[in-house]
Short mmCIF file of C-alpha atoms in Angstrom, two decimals:
data_model
loop_
_atom_site.label_atom_id
_atom_site.label_comp_id
_atom_site.label_asym_id
_atom_site.label_seq_id
_atom_site.Cartn_x
_atom_site.Cartn_y
_atom_site.Cartn_z
CA MET A 1 24.56 56.40 -36.53
CA GLY A 2 26.61 53.19 -36.84
CA PHE A 3 26.49 50.43 -34.22
CA GLN A 4 28.71 47.45 -33.53
CA HIS A 5 26.16 44.89 -32.37
CA VAL A 6 22.78 46.64 -32.52
CA LYS A 7 21.08 45.91 -35.84
CA MET A 8 18.46 48.42 -36.92
CA PRO A 9 15.54 47.06 -38.97
CA GLU A 10 15.83 47.52 -42.72
CA GLN A 11 12.42 49.17 -42.76
CA GLY A 12 10.74 51.65 -40.45
CA ASP A 13 11.33 55.22 -39.28
CA LYS A 14 13.01 56.52 -36.17
CA ILE A 15 10.85 58.67 -33.93
CA ARG A 16 11.80 62.34 -34.14
CA VAL A 17 11.22 65.22 -31.74
CA GLN A 18 9.93 68.47 -33.21
CA ASN A 19 9.00 71.51 -31.12
CA GLY A 20 9.09 69.34 -28.01
CA ARG A 21 6.64 66.79 -29.44
CA LEU A 22 7.17 63.27 -30.78
CA VAL A 23 6.81 62.78 -34.51
CA VAL A 24 5.74 59.16 -35.06
CA THR A 25 5.05 57.69 -38.49
CA ASP A 26 2.89 54.63 -39.18
CA GLN A 27 6.07 52.52 -39.30
CA PRO A 28 8.11 53.45 -36.19
CA ILE A 29 11.23 51.68 -34.98
CA LEU A 30 11.05 50.88 -31.26
CA GLY A 31 13.86 49.44 -29.18
CA PHE A 32 13.43 46.44 -26.91
CA ILE A 33 15.65 44.79 -24.31
CA GLU A 34 14.70 41.19 -23.59
CA GLY A 35 15.80 41.30 -19.94
CA ASP A 36 17.39 38.75 -17.65
CA GLY A 37 15.84 35.81 -15.81
CA ILE A 38 12.17 35.57 -16.77
CA GLY A 39 12.76 38.12 -19.53
CA VAL A 40 13.20 35.13 -21.86
CA ASP A 41 9.60 34.12 -21.08
CA ILE A 42 7.68 37.36 -20.78
CA THR A 43 9.22 39.41 -23.60
CA PRO A 44 8.31 37.02 -26.45
CA ALA A 45 4.83 36.59 -24.96
CA CYS A 46 4.31 40.36 -24.85
CA MET A 47 5.64 40.81 -28.37
CA LYS A 48 2.97 38.38 -29.58
CA VAL A 49 0.22 40.34 -27.80
CA TRP A 50 1.47 43.79 -28.87
CA ASN A 51 1.83 42.81 -32.52
CA ALA A 52 -1.61 41.18 -32.56
CA ALA A 53 -3.20 44.31 -31.09
CA ILE A 54 -1.44 46.57 -33.61
CA GLU A 55 -2.66 44.42 -36.49
CA LYS A 56 -6.21 44.32 -35.12
CA ALA A 57 -6.30 48.07 -34.41
CA TYR A 58 -4.97 49.26 -37.76
CA GLY A 59 -5.46 46.38 -40.21
CA GLY A 60 -1.88 46.46 -41.45
CA LYS A 61 -1.76 50.21 -41.96
CA ARG A 62 0.55 50.60 -38.97
CA LYS A 63 3.38 48.35 -37.83
CA VAL A 64 6.20 48.50 -35.28
CA HIS A 65 9.67 47.55 -36.47
CA TRP A 66 11.51 46.20 -33.44
CA ALA A 67 15.23 46.77 -32.80
CA GLU A 68 16.80 44.54 -30.16
CA LEU A 69 19.13 46.34 -27.73
CA TYR A 70 21.27 44.79 -25.01
CA LEU A 71 21.70 45.32 -21.28
CA GLY A 72 22.45 42.94 -18.43
CA GLU A 73 23.51 39.32 -18.85
CA LYS A 74 22.76 39.13 -22.56
CA ALA A 75 24.87 42.24 -23.13
CA ALA A 76 27.73 40.74 -21.14
CA GLY A 77 27.80 37.76 -23.49
CA ILE A 78 27.93 40.03 -26.54
CA TYR A 79 30.12 42.90 -25.29
CA ASP A 80 32.92 40.91 -23.60
CA GLY A 81 31.52 41.03 -20.08
CA ASN A 82 30.13 44.58 -20.28
CA TYR A 83 26.65 44.58 -18.69
CA PHE A 84 26.07 48.24 -19.53
CA PRO A 85 27.38 48.97 -23.04
CA GLU A 86 27.55 52.58 -24.13
CA GLU A 87 26.23 51.54 -27.53
CA THR A 88 22.88 50.67 -25.98
CA MET A 89 22.63 54.12 -24.40
CA ASP A 90 23.38 55.69 -27.78
CA ALA A 91 20.77 53.51 -29.47
CA ILE A 92 18.05 54.44 -26.96
CA LYS A 93 18.80 58.14 -27.47
CA ASP A 94 18.74 57.60 -31.22
CA LEU A 95 15.38 55.78 -31.15
CA THR A 96 13.80 57.96 -28.40
CA VAL A 97 11.44 55.18 -27.18
CA ALA A 98 12.30 51.70 -25.92
CA ILE A 99 10.96 48.99 -23.61
CA LYS A 100 12.86 46.55 -21.43
CA GLY A 101 12.38 43.43 -19.37
CA PRO A 102 13.80 43.06 -15.84
CA LEU A 103 17.56 43.31 -15.34
CA THR A 104 19.94 41.63 -12.90
CA THR A 105 22.51 43.83 -11.20
CA PRO A 106 25.83 41.96 -11.27
CA VAL A 107 27.52 41.47 -7.90
CA GLY A 108 30.89 43.18 -7.63
CA GLU A 109 30.72 44.81 -11.05
CA GLY A 110 30.71 48.42 -9.88
CA PHE A 111 26.99 49.07 -10.39
CA ARG A 112 24.65 49.88 -7.53
CA SER A 113 21.88 48.98 -9.95
CA LEU A 114 21.69 48.66 -13.73
CA ASN A 115 18.28 50.29 -13.59
CA VAL A 116 19.57 53.25 -11.57
CA SER A 117 22.56 53.57 -13.91
CA LEU A 118 20.21 53.63 -16.91
CA ARG A 119 18.10 56.38 -15.35
CA GLN A 120 21.09 58.49 -14.41
CA THR A 121 22.97 58.05 -17.70
CA LEU A 122 19.96 59.07 -19.81
CA ASP A 123 18.66 61.53 -17.19
CA LEU A 124 15.32 59.70 -17.08
CA TYR A 125 14.19 61.89 -14.25
CA ALA A 126 10.56 60.78 -13.95
CA CYS A 127 9.50 57.27 -13.00
CA VAL A 128 5.83 57.06 -14.03
CA ARG A 129 3.70 54.31 -12.52
CA PRO A 130 -0.05 54.14 -13.28
CA VAL A 131 -2.03 52.07 -10.78
CA LYS A 132 -5.58 50.94 -11.53
CA TRP A 133 -7.73 47.88 -10.98
CA TYR A 134 -8.91 45.55 -13.72
CA GLN A 135 -12.16 43.63 -13.39
CA GLY A 136 -11.57 40.10 -12.11
CA VAL A 137 -8.14 40.72 -10.59
CA PRO A 138 -7.92 39.63 -6.92
CA SER A 139 -7.46 42.55 -4.52
CA PRO A 140 -7.34 42.97 -0.72
CA LEU A 141 -9.52 46.11 -0.96
CA LYS A 142 -13.29 46.16 -0.62
CA SER A 143 -13.58 48.69 -3.44
CA PRO A 144 -10.46 48.34 -5.62
CA GLN A 145 -12.25 50.13 -8.47
CA ASP A 146 -11.66 53.36 -6.54
CA VAL A 147 -7.91 53.09 -7.17
CA ASN A 148 -6.91 54.92 -10.35
CA ALA A 149 -3.79 56.96 -9.73
CA VAL A 150 -0.56 57.77 -11.57
CA ILE A 151 2.61 58.20 -9.53
CA PHE A 152 5.36 60.53 -10.74
CA ARG A 153 8.51 59.63 -8.80
CA GLU A 154 11.61 61.81 -9.09
CA ASN A 155 14.38 59.51 -10.30
CA THR A 156 17.71 61.31 -9.97
CA GLU A 157 17.95 62.83 -6.48
CA ASP A 158 17.13 61.95 -2.87
CA VAL A 159 18.95 59.08 -1.18
CA TYR A 160 19.11 57.25 -4.53
CA ALA A 161 21.70 59.76 -5.73
CA GLY A 162 24.29 57.47 -4.17
CA LEU A 163 26.00 59.99 -1.90
CA GLU A 164 26.86 57.53 0.88
CA TYR A 165 29.97 57.09 2.99
CA ALA A 166 30.54 53.81 4.79
CA SER A 167 31.33 53.71 8.50
CA GLY A 168 35.05 53.53 9.17
CA THR A 169 36.24 54.86 5.81
CA GLU A 170 38.47 57.90 5.52
CA GLU A 171 35.80 59.70 3.50
CA ASN A 172 33.27 59.06 6.25
CA LYS A 173 35.63 60.28 8.97
CA LYS A 174 36.45 63.42 7.01
CA LEU A 175 32.80 64.26 6.44
CA ALA A 176 31.82 63.41 10.02
CA ARG A 177 34.56 65.65 11.34
CA PHE A 178 33.42 68.51 9.13
CA LEU A 179 29.79 68.09 10.17
CA ARG A 180 30.65 68.06 13.88
CA GLU A 181 33.36 70.71 13.94
CA GLU A 182 32.19 73.12 11.26
CA MET A 183 28.41 72.63 11.24
CA GLY A 184 27.74 71.76 14.88
CA ALA A 185 26.00 68.45 14.02
CA ASP A 186 25.52 65.80 16.69
CA PHE A 187 25.18 62.10 15.83
CA PHE A 188 26.53 58.74 16.99
CA GLU A 189 30.13 57.77 16.38
CA ASP A 190 30.87 55.40 13.49
CA ALA A 191 27.54 56.14 11.80
CA GLY A 192 27.24 55.55 8.10
CA ILE A 193 26.48 58.88 6.41
CA GLY A 194 24.20 59.54 3.47
CA ILE A 195 23.38 62.88 1.85
CA LYS A 196 19.89 63.60 0.53
CA PRO A 197 20.00 66.22 -2.25
CA ILE A 198 16.66 67.73 -3.30
CA SER A 199 16.94 70.64 -5.76
CA ALA A 200 14.56 73.22 -7.13
CA PHE A 201 15.53 72.15 -10.66
CA GLY A 202 14.86 68.45 -10.05
CA SER A 203 11.67 69.05 -8.11
CA LYS A 204 10.17 71.53 -10.55
CA ARG A 205 10.77 69.50 -13.68
CA LEU A 206 9.17 66.45 -12.01
CA VAL A 207 6.10 68.39 -10.86
CA ARG A 208 5.92 70.15 -14.23
CA LYS A 209 5.73 66.78 -15.98
CA ALA A 210 3.07 65.55 -13.53
CA ILE A 211 0.88 68.61 -14.07
CA GLN A 212 1.26 68.43 -17.85
CA TYR A 213 0.24 64.77 -17.69
CA ALA A 214 -2.84 65.74 -15.69
CA ILE A 215 -3.74 68.34 -18.32
CA ASP A 216 -3.18 65.99 -21.26
CA ASN A 217 -5.14 63.14 -19.68
CA ASN A 218 -8.04 65.06 -18.11
CA ARG A 219 -6.98 64.25 -14.54
CA SER A 220 -8.55 66.30 -11.78
CA SER A 221 -5.76 66.74 -9.22
CA VAL A 222 -2.03 66.54 -8.54
CA THR A 223 -0.96 65.74 -4.97
CA LEU A 224 2.55 66.56 -3.74
CA VAL A 225 3.61 63.78 -1.35
CA HIS A 226 6.36 64.70 1.11
CA LYS A 227 7.67 64.49 4.66
CA GLY A 228 8.20 68.23 4.90
CA ASN A 229 6.99 68.44 8.48
CA ILE A 230 10.29 66.78 9.52
CA MET A 231 12.71 67.28 6.60
CA LYS A 232 11.88 70.92 6.04
CA PHE A 233 14.70 71.93 3.72
CA THR A 234 14.55 68.90 1.40
CA GLU A 235 11.06 67.42 1.32
CA GLY A 236 9.49 70.62 2.60
CA ALA A 237 11.30 72.47 -0.17
CA PHE A 238 9.95 69.95 -2.71
CA ARG A 239 6.44 70.90 -1.60
CA LYS A 240 7.20 74.63 -1.85
CA TRP A 241 8.78 74.33 -5.29
CA GLY A 242 5.88 72.18 -6.47
CA TYR A 243 3.37 74.85 -5.59
CA GLU A 244 5.59 77.47 -7.21
CA VAL A 245 5.77 75.70 -10.58
CA ALA A 246 1.99 75.17 -10.50
CA ALA A 247 1.33 78.86 -9.85
CA GLU A 248 4.00 80.31 -12.13
CA GLU A 249 3.67 78.00 -15.15
CA PHE A 250 0.15 76.56 -14.90
CA GLY A 251 -1.71 79.30 -13.04
CA ASP A 252 -4.46 79.46 -15.65
CA VAL A 253 -5.45 75.81 -15.16
CA THR A 254 -4.54 75.07 -11.52
CA ILE A 255 -5.93 76.05 -8.14
CA THR A 256 -4.77 75.09 -4.66
CA GLU A 257 -6.90 73.05 -2.30
CA ASP A 258 -7.30 76.14 -0.11
CA GLU A 259 -8.64 78.09 -3.10
CA LEU A 260 -11.02 75.25 -3.90
CA TRP A 261 -12.77 75.79 -0.57
CA GLU A 262 -12.30 79.53 -0.11
CA LYS A 263 -13.38 80.58 -3.60
CA TYR A 264 -15.48 77.69 -4.89
CA ASP A 265 -16.99 76.17 -1.72
CA GLY A 266 -15.34 72.83 -2.44
CA LYS A 267 -16.88 72.46 -5.90
CA GLN A 268 -14.14 72.03 -8.47
CA PRO A 269 -14.63 74.38 -11.42
CA GLU A 270 -14.50 72.87 -14.88
CA GLY A 271 -11.10 73.04 -16.53
CA LYS A 272 -9.20 73.45 -13.26
CA ILE A 273 -6.72 70.99 -11.71
CA VAL A 274 -6.46 71.03 -7.92
CA ILE A 275 -2.94 71.04 -6.47
CA LYS A 276 -2.87 69.32 -3.07
CA ASP A 277 -0.19 68.08 -0.72
CA ARG A 278 -0.10 65.29 1.85
CA ILE A 279 2.42 64.00 4.39
CA ALA A 280 3.95 60.78 3.07
CA ASP A 281 3.03 58.44 5.94
CA ILE A 282 -0.59 59.64 5.94
CA MET A 283 -0.72 59.11 2.19
CA PHE A 284 -0.38 55.35 2.63
CA GLN A 285 -3.43 55.32 4.89
CA LEU A 286 -5.44 57.57 2.57
CA MET A 287 -4.74 55.36 -0.44
CA LEU A 288 -6.26 52.48 1.49
CA LEU A 289 -9.24 54.32 2.97
CA ARG A 290 -10.08 57.02 0.40
CA PRO A 291 -8.18 56.28 -2.83
CA ALA A 292 -10.84 57.88 -5.04
CA GLU A 293 -9.75 61.32 -3.75
CA PHE A 294 -6.36 61.10 -5.43
CA ASP A 295 -5.47 61.16 -9.08
CA VAL A 296 -1.86 62.10 -9.94
CA LEU A 297 0.80 61.88 -7.20
CA ALA A 298 4.15 63.68 -7.47
CA THR A 299 6.86 62.80 -5.02
CA MET A 300 10.55 62.21 -4.41
CA ASN A 301 12.57 59.09 -5.09
CA LEU A 302 12.27 57.08 -1.88
CA ASN A 303 8.65 58.01 -1.17
CA GLY A 304 7.79 57.10 -4.75
CA ASP A 305 9.51 53.74 -4.46
CA TYR A 306 7.45 52.83 -1.40
CA LEU A 307 4.18 54.24 -2.72
CA SER A 308 4.28 52.69 -6.17
CA ASP A 309 4.89 49.19 -4.83
CA SER A 310 2.36 49.59 -2.05
CA LEU A 311 -0.36 50.83 -4.39
CA ALA A 312 0.39 48.03 -6.85
CA ALA A 313 -0.44 45.53 -4.07
CA GLU A 314 -3.92 47.06 -3.83
CA VAL A 315 -4.78 46.14 -7.41
CA GLY A 316 -3.09 42.80 -8.05
CA GLY A 317 0.60 43.16 -7.23
CA MET A 318 3.86 43.76 -9.03
CA GLY A 319 3.13 41.05 -11.55
CA ILE A 320 0.77 43.41 -13.39
CA ALA A 321 2.24 46.80 -12.43
CA PRO A 322 3.45 48.85 -15.42
CA GLY A 323 6.02 51.62 -15.40
CA ALA A 324 8.26 53.92 -17.39
CA ASN A 325 11.30 56.09 -16.87
CA MET A 326 11.12 59.33 -18.82
CA ALA A 327 13.16 62.37 -19.69
CA ASP A 328 11.59 65.29 -21.54
CA ASN A 329 11.18 63.09 -24.63
CA VAL A 330 13.27 59.92 -24.31
CA ALA A 331 11.31 57.20 -22.52
CA VAL A 332 12.17 53.65 -21.46
CA PHE A 333 9.19 51.54 -20.47
CA GLU A 334 9.84 48.57 -18.22
CA ALA A 335 8.62 45.60 -16.25
CA THR A 336 8.55 46.87 -12.66
CA HIS A 337 9.36 43.53 -11.00
CA GLY A 338 12.63 41.62 -10.67
CA THR A 339 14.18 38.87 -12.76
CA ALA A 340 12.87 35.92 -10.66
CA PRO A 341 15.73 33.67 -11.84
CA LYS A 342 14.30 30.53 -10.20
CA TYR A 343 11.40 30.73 -12.69
CA ALA A 344 13.48 31.65 -15.75
CA GLY A 345 12.76 29.53 -18.78
CA GLN A 346 9.82 27.75 -17.12
CA ASP A 347 7.11 29.56 -19.14
CA LYS A 348 5.28 30.16 -15.86
CA VAL A 349 5.11 33.75 -14.73
CA ASN A 350 2.61 36.52 -15.41
CA PRO A 351 3.77 38.72 -18.32
CA SER A 352 1.30 41.52 -17.57
CA SER A 353 3.67 44.04 -15.95
CA LEU A 354 5.73 44.25 -19.13
CA MET A 355 2.62 43.95 -21.30
CA PHE A 356 0.89 46.91 -19.63
CA SER A 357 4.15 48.89 -19.78
CA GLY A 358 3.85 48.34 -23.51
CA CYS A 359 0.33 49.77 -23.33
CA MET A 360 1.84 52.88 -21.71
CA MET A 361 4.34 53.01 -24.56
CA PHE A 362 1.65 52.86 -27.24
CA ASP A 363 -0.30 55.61 -25.49
CA TYR A 364 2.93 57.64 -25.37
CA ILE A 365 3.48 57.39 -29.15
CA GLY A 366 -0.18 58.21 -29.84
CA TRP A 367 -1.55 54.73 -30.54
CA PRO A 368 -4.19 54.41 -27.77
CA GLU A 369 -6.29 51.96 -29.78
CA VAL A 370 -3.61 49.31 -29.15
CA SER A 371 -3.62 49.64 -25.38
CA LYS A 372 -7.45 49.70 -25.30
CA LEU A 373 -7.62 46.38 -27.15
CA ILE A 374 -5.09 44.80 -24.79
CA GLU A 375 -6.78 46.06 -21.62
CA ASP A 376 -10.20 44.87 -22.80
CA ALA A 377 -8.77 41.47 -23.72
CA PHE A 378 -7.07 41.21 -20.33
CA GLU A 379 -10.33 41.81 -18.47
CA LYS A 380 -12.14 39.29 -20.67
CA VAL A 381 -9.53 36.56 -20.21
CA VAL A 382 -9.10 37.11 -16.47
CA GLY A 383 -12.88 37.32 -16.12
CA GLU A 384 -13.03 33.82 -17.58
CA LYS A 385 -10.53 32.78 -14.88
CA VAL A 386 -7.78 31.99 -17.39
CA VAL A 387 -4.72 33.14 -15.43
CA THR A 388 -1.10 32.38 -14.62
CA TYR A 389 -0.11 30.69 -11.36
CA ASP A 390 0.09 33.90 -9.29
CA PHE A 391 -3.60 34.63 -9.75
CA ALA A 392 -4.66 30.98 -9.95
CA ARG A 393 -3.79 30.47 -6.28
CA GLN A 394 -6.13 33.35 -5.37
CA ILE A 395 -9.08 32.60 -7.68
CA GLU A 396 -11.35 29.68 -6.96
CA GLY A 397 -11.93 27.49 -10.01
CA ALA A 398 -9.12 29.13 -11.99
CA ASN A 399 -7.78 27.64 -15.22
CA LYS A 400 -4.04 27.94 -14.69
CA VAL A 401 -2.07 28.52 -17.88
CA SER A 402 1.56 29.18 -18.80
CA THR A 403 3.07 32.52 -19.78
CA SER A 404 2.72 31.69 -23.45
CA GLY A 405 -0.72 30.17 -22.88
CA PHE A 406 -1.90 33.41 -21.28
CA ALA A 407 -0.51 35.37 -24.23
CA ASP A 408 -2.31 33.04 -26.65
CA ALA A 409 -5.59 33.58 -24.78
CA LEU A 410 -5.12 37.35 -25.00
CA VAL A 411 -4.34 37.21 -28.72
CA ASP A 412 -7.45 35.11 -29.27
CA ALA A 413 -9.57 37.65 -27.36
CA ILE A 414 -8.02 40.53 -29.33
CA ASN A 415 -8.70 38.84 -32.66
CA LYS A 416 -12.33 38.26 -31.67
CA ALA A 417 -12.87 41.84 -30.50
#
């Protein structure tokens, strides 16, 4: 496949998909998008850490060949003002796996969000956000070590689908008239109207991916998070469809919470994953009071947005929260925070969100030794109170370092491992 501005490395192999599985050689080509704002600081720092960990883990036998791709402000400068070039979408599909820094959504450019557009264009239907505590990281919880959950957030439906009609517009008036006259609905005049689509197809493929993750990673439970007690035909249907896919496609390895107590007296049998469900608002309380009871969470778009950010605050905040947006095979890993333009170019911020997203990426391509080295180095460095400014203001006696200084400390710890 030929590209106008994307330059593929001269060496390396593109990841292939065979029988639904990734085929990754020892010399894969991975795409990266630098990102806007602080992307100029955190992406080079992470590259240094990732490459050092690869070298340490495999002694030169494995190497990533990086291909730079373009979205956001950097793309606009290259593609004549186009923040969202089609070539980049083609390149991500061609490479299968990529990672990106934070992106700015241009005002008045026709995009609700570059990130949302990316997810919808590539049908990256699952936003995956692991949340766990690392030794030494400041936390508001008494027992942050109990938090170790992975959130699967449906990415393409719910209120994020963009089906909104502004108050006063002709489209709004037409829809409001139909709802009142044809459907018997009753709501205030001049209300903005949004439509919340939740489908069996979208719900089942999200829950299917969550259950398969639980199987592949020896997780003990999958909890369906919903507000089905109120929104019975959308969020309630998500719950119903989630249980259906568990029973119909994973019945040999899953049991419901009711079955756990009725058949097994509450003692989980070996090799079985418990499928639970919880009301969304209660889930926030439970993840504060009894987080150890929950493992993998599967939920819809808006609930997942709230939950993933809230849970990140329990274990150190968005500055270290990793994430990915995935289709069946194509995956784009990302920093989960914003561009923080007031800090751009200052070599100041914590690069760990993007760095740990890279750890997710290496696990995804079957290189777990890389992520293990990075996580161990992170705990060692933070344990020595060598941290960026965000943690330094919370840790007494901290040695505050720059973005690049933190990366250098991690590389040093990796090399000494």
